Amino acid sequence: SYSQEIPKIITATNFAQARAAEINAMLKAVTHKSGSQFLQSLPPAMRRRAMSHNIKRLPRRLRDIAKKEVEKIAQLKKEQSKSKSRKARRRHGNLLMEFNRRQRKNIWLETHIWHAKRFHMVKKWGYCLGNKPTTKSYRACYRAMSK
């Protein structure tokens, strides 16, 4: 199945010369420090959580890099639209909108949320159905059935 025969002996020098470009690329990737890792370039004993909040706590040689990084992050945050807080997303009207959006492909049963918490859901026949229990709530299911 191979187009060439597998060599029986491999010389280390020939192998290294054949893979020189790959080895150089790997060494370059390992030794190159990118701008986002300026805190990681410090030895662990010098790292402090406060440095990420206050640039003046950094060693002087890293302050310029940190300032550029902070400006870049601030610029990215301005460009991104701020998402709603979890509390706002969980309000009744927003939950209904989200549920309606998720029902476009597969119809939900009235008991969908109850089943989704307790069963592995499967998409069959255009509906979202509970397939098998997650084996977390035998007592609760039995109690609900026996009522």
mmCIF file of C-alpha atoms in Angstrom, residues 24-141:
data_model
loop_
_atom_site.group_PDB
_atom_site.id
_atom_site.type_symbol
_atom_site.label_atom_id
_atom_site.label_comp_id
_atom_site.label_asym_id
_atom_site.label_seq_id
_atom_site.Cartn_x
_atom_site.Cartn_y
_atom_site.Cartn_z
ATOM 1 C CA ASN A 24 12.958 25.524 13.248
ATOM 2 C CA ALA A 25 9.270 26.398 12.988
ATOM 3 C CA MET A 26 8.549 24.520 16.204
ATOM 4 C CA LEU A 27 11.431 26.177 18.072
ATOM 5 C CA LYS A 28 10.342 29.591 16.811
ATOM 6 C CA ALA A 29 6.779 28.979 17.997
ATOM 7 C CA VAL A 30 7.965 27.843 21.436
ATOM 8 C CA THR A 31 10.490 30.625 22.056
ATOM 9 C CA HIS A 32 8.475 33.502 20.536
ATOM 10 C CA LYS A 33 6.602 35.502 23.182
ATOM 11 C CA SER A 34 3.441 37.135 21.907
ATOM 12 C CA GLY A 35 2.116 40.437 23.277
ATOM 13 C CA SER A 36 -0.836 38.907 25.114
ATOM 14 C CA GLN A 37 1.435 36.833 27.329
ATOM 15 C CA PHE A 38 3.398 39.632 28.943
ATOM 16 C CA LEU A 39 2.351 38.581 32.443
ATOM 17 C CA GLN A 40 3.353 35.017 31.711
ATOM 18 C CA SER A 41 6.870 36.122 30.858
ATOM 19 C CA LEU A 42 7.405 36.900 34.541
ATOM 20 C CA PRO A 43 8.653 34.141 36.814
ATOM 21 C CA PRO A 44 5.805 32.674 38.906
ATOM 22 C CA ALA A 45 7.187 34.124 42.134
ATOM 23 C CA MET A 46 6.827 37.670 40.744
ATOM 24 C CA ARG A 47 3.280 37.311 39.429
ATOM 25 C CA ARG A 48 0.577 39.152 41.350
ATOM 26 C CA ARG A 49 -3.148 39.397 40.685
ATOM 27 C CA ALA A 50 -3.029 43.137 41.342
ATOM 28 C CA MET A 51 -0.775 43.597 38.297
ATOM 29 C CA SER A 52 -3.661 42.903 35.973
ATOM 30 C CA HIS A 53 -5.576 45.856 37.477
ATOM 31 C CA ASN A 54 -2.779 48.327 38.123
ATOM 32 C CA ILE A 55 -0.061 48.680 35.482
ATOM 33 C CA LYS A 56 2.254 50.493 37.900
ATOM 34 C CA ARG A 57 2.709 47.266 39.866
ATOM 35 C CA LEU A 58 4.384 45.661 36.849
ATOM 36 C CA PRO A 59 8.150 45.806 36.338
ATOM 37 C CA ARG A 60 9.121 48.869 34.266
ATOM 38 C CA ARG A 61 10.259 46.818 31.276
ATOM 39 C CA LEU A 62 6.734 45.405 30.869
ATOM 40 C CA ARG A 63 4.675 48.556 31.464
ATOM 41 C CA ASP A 64 4.744 49.783 27.859
ATOM 42 C CA ILE A 65 3.640 46.387 26.574
ATOM 43 C CA ALA A 66 0.871 46.284 29.181
ATOM 44 C CA LYS A 67 -0.367 49.776 28.243
ATOM 45 C CA LYS A 68 -0.621 48.778 24.577
ATOM 46 C CA GLU A 69 -2.453 45.598 25.558
ATOM 47 C CA VAL A 70 -4.926 47.466 27.776
ATOM 48 C CA GLU A 71 -5.629 49.994 25.008
ATOM 49 C CA LYS A 72 -6.209 47.167 22.524
ATOM 50 C CA ILE A 73 -8.645 45.437 24.908
ATOM 51 C CA ALA A 74 -10.487 48.702 25.581
ATOM 52 C CA GLN A 75 -10.847 49.281 21.851
ATOM 53 C CA LEU A 76 -12.222 45.759 21.331
ATOM 54 C CA LYS A 77 -14.749 46.251 24.133
ATOM 55 C CA LYS A 78 -15.993 49.477 22.531
ATOM 56 C CA GLU A 79 -16.520 47.672 19.226
ATOM 57 C CA GLN A 80 -18.435 44.771 20.776
ATOM 58 C CA SER A 81 -22.034 45.348 21.707
ATOM 59 C CA LYS A 82 -22.680 44.743 25.373
ATOM 60 C CA SER A 83 -24.837 41.671 25.979
ATOM 61 C CA LYS A 84 -27.670 41.760 28.465
ATOM 62 C CA SER A 85 -27.064 40.613 32.009
ATOM 63 C CA ARG A 86 -28.223 37.151 33.028
ATOM 64 C CA LYS A 87 -31.014 38.669 35.109
ATOM 65 C CA ALA A 88 -32.308 40.615 32.101
ATOM 66 C CA ARG A 89 -32.107 37.552 29.870
ATOM 67 C CA ARG A 90 -34.087 35.465 32.381
ATOM 68 C CA ARG A 91 -37.067 37.858 32.548
ATOM 69 C CA HIS A 92 -40.338 36.235 31.526
ATOM 70 C CA GLY A 93 -40.771 38.087 28.217
ATOM 71 C CA ASN A 94 -37.204 37.440 27.114
ATOM 72 C CA LEU A 95 -37.478 33.764 28.066
ATOM 73 C CA LEU A 96 -40.613 33.404 25.962
ATOM 74 C CA MET A 97 -38.904 35.068 22.977
ATOM 75 C CA GLU A 98 -35.900 32.748 23.362
ATOM 76 C CA PHE A 99 -38.107 29.660 23.641
ATOM 77 C CA ASN A 100 -40.092 30.703 20.550
ATOM 78 C CA ARG A 101 -36.855 31.209 18.613
ATOM 79 C CA ARG A 102 -35.631 27.734 19.597
ATOM 80 C CA GLN A 103 -38.952 26.133 18.597
ATOM 81 C CA ARG A 104 -38.727 27.201 14.955
ATOM 82 C CA LYS A 105 -37.087 23.962 13.788
ATOM 83 C CA ASN A 106 -38.720 21.458 16.158
ATOM 84 C CA ILE A 107 -42.032 21.834 17.942
ATOM 85 C CA TRP A 108 -41.889 21.649 21.728
ATOM 86 C CA LEU A 109 -44.458 19.871 23.835
ATOM 87 C CA GLU A 110 -46.069 21.762 26.713
ATOM 88 C CA THR A 111 -43.966 19.701 29.100
ATOM 89 C CA HIS A 112 -40.705 20.326 27.204
ATOM 90 C CA ILE A 113 -38.853 22.214 29.932
ATOM 91 C CA TRP A 114 -39.844 19.647 32.571
ATOM 92 C CA HIS A 115 -38.609 16.813 30.325
ATOM 93 C CA ALA A 116 -35.456 18.670 29.249
ATOM 94 C CA LYS A 117 -34.329 18.872 32.866
ATOM 95 C CA ARG A 118 -34.806 15.150 33.417
ATOM 96 C CA PHE A 119 -34.363 13.367 30.067
ATOM 97 C CA HIS A 120 -31.996 13.198 27.123
ATOM 98 C CA MET A 121 -33.927 14.987 24.389
ATOM 99 C CA VAL A 122 -34.196 13.661 20.825
ATOM 100 C CA LYS A 123 -35.500 15.377 17.692
ATOM 101 C CA LYS A 124 -38.031 13.034 16.055
ATOM 102 C CA TRP A 125 -40.915 13.633 13.666
ATOM 103 C CA GLY A 126 -40.520 17.407 13.945
ATOM 104 C CA TYR A 127 -40.860 17.336 17.745
ATOM 105 C CA CYS A 128 -38.405 17.498 20.626
ATOM 106 C CA LEU A 129 -39.080 14.392 22.715
ATOM 107 C CA GLY A 130 -37.613 12.969 25.921
ATOM 108 C CA ASN A 131 -35.776 9.787 24.969
ATOM 109 C CA LYS A 132 -34.272 8.273 28.101
ATOM 110 C CA PRO A 133 -33.887 9.556 31.652
ATOM 111 C CA THR A 134 -30.625 11.072 32.827
ATOM 112 C CA THR A 135 -30.982 8.817 35.900
ATOM 113 C CA LYS A 136 -30.856 11.805 38.217
ATOM 114 C CA SER A 137 -34.443 12.004 39.390
ATOM 115 C CA TYR A 138 -36.122 8.640 39.824
ATOM 116 C CA ARG A 139 -37.922 9.699 42.996
ATOM 117 C CA ALA A 140 -39.185 12.982 41.550
ATOM 118 C CA CYS A 141 -40.444 11.269 38.369
#
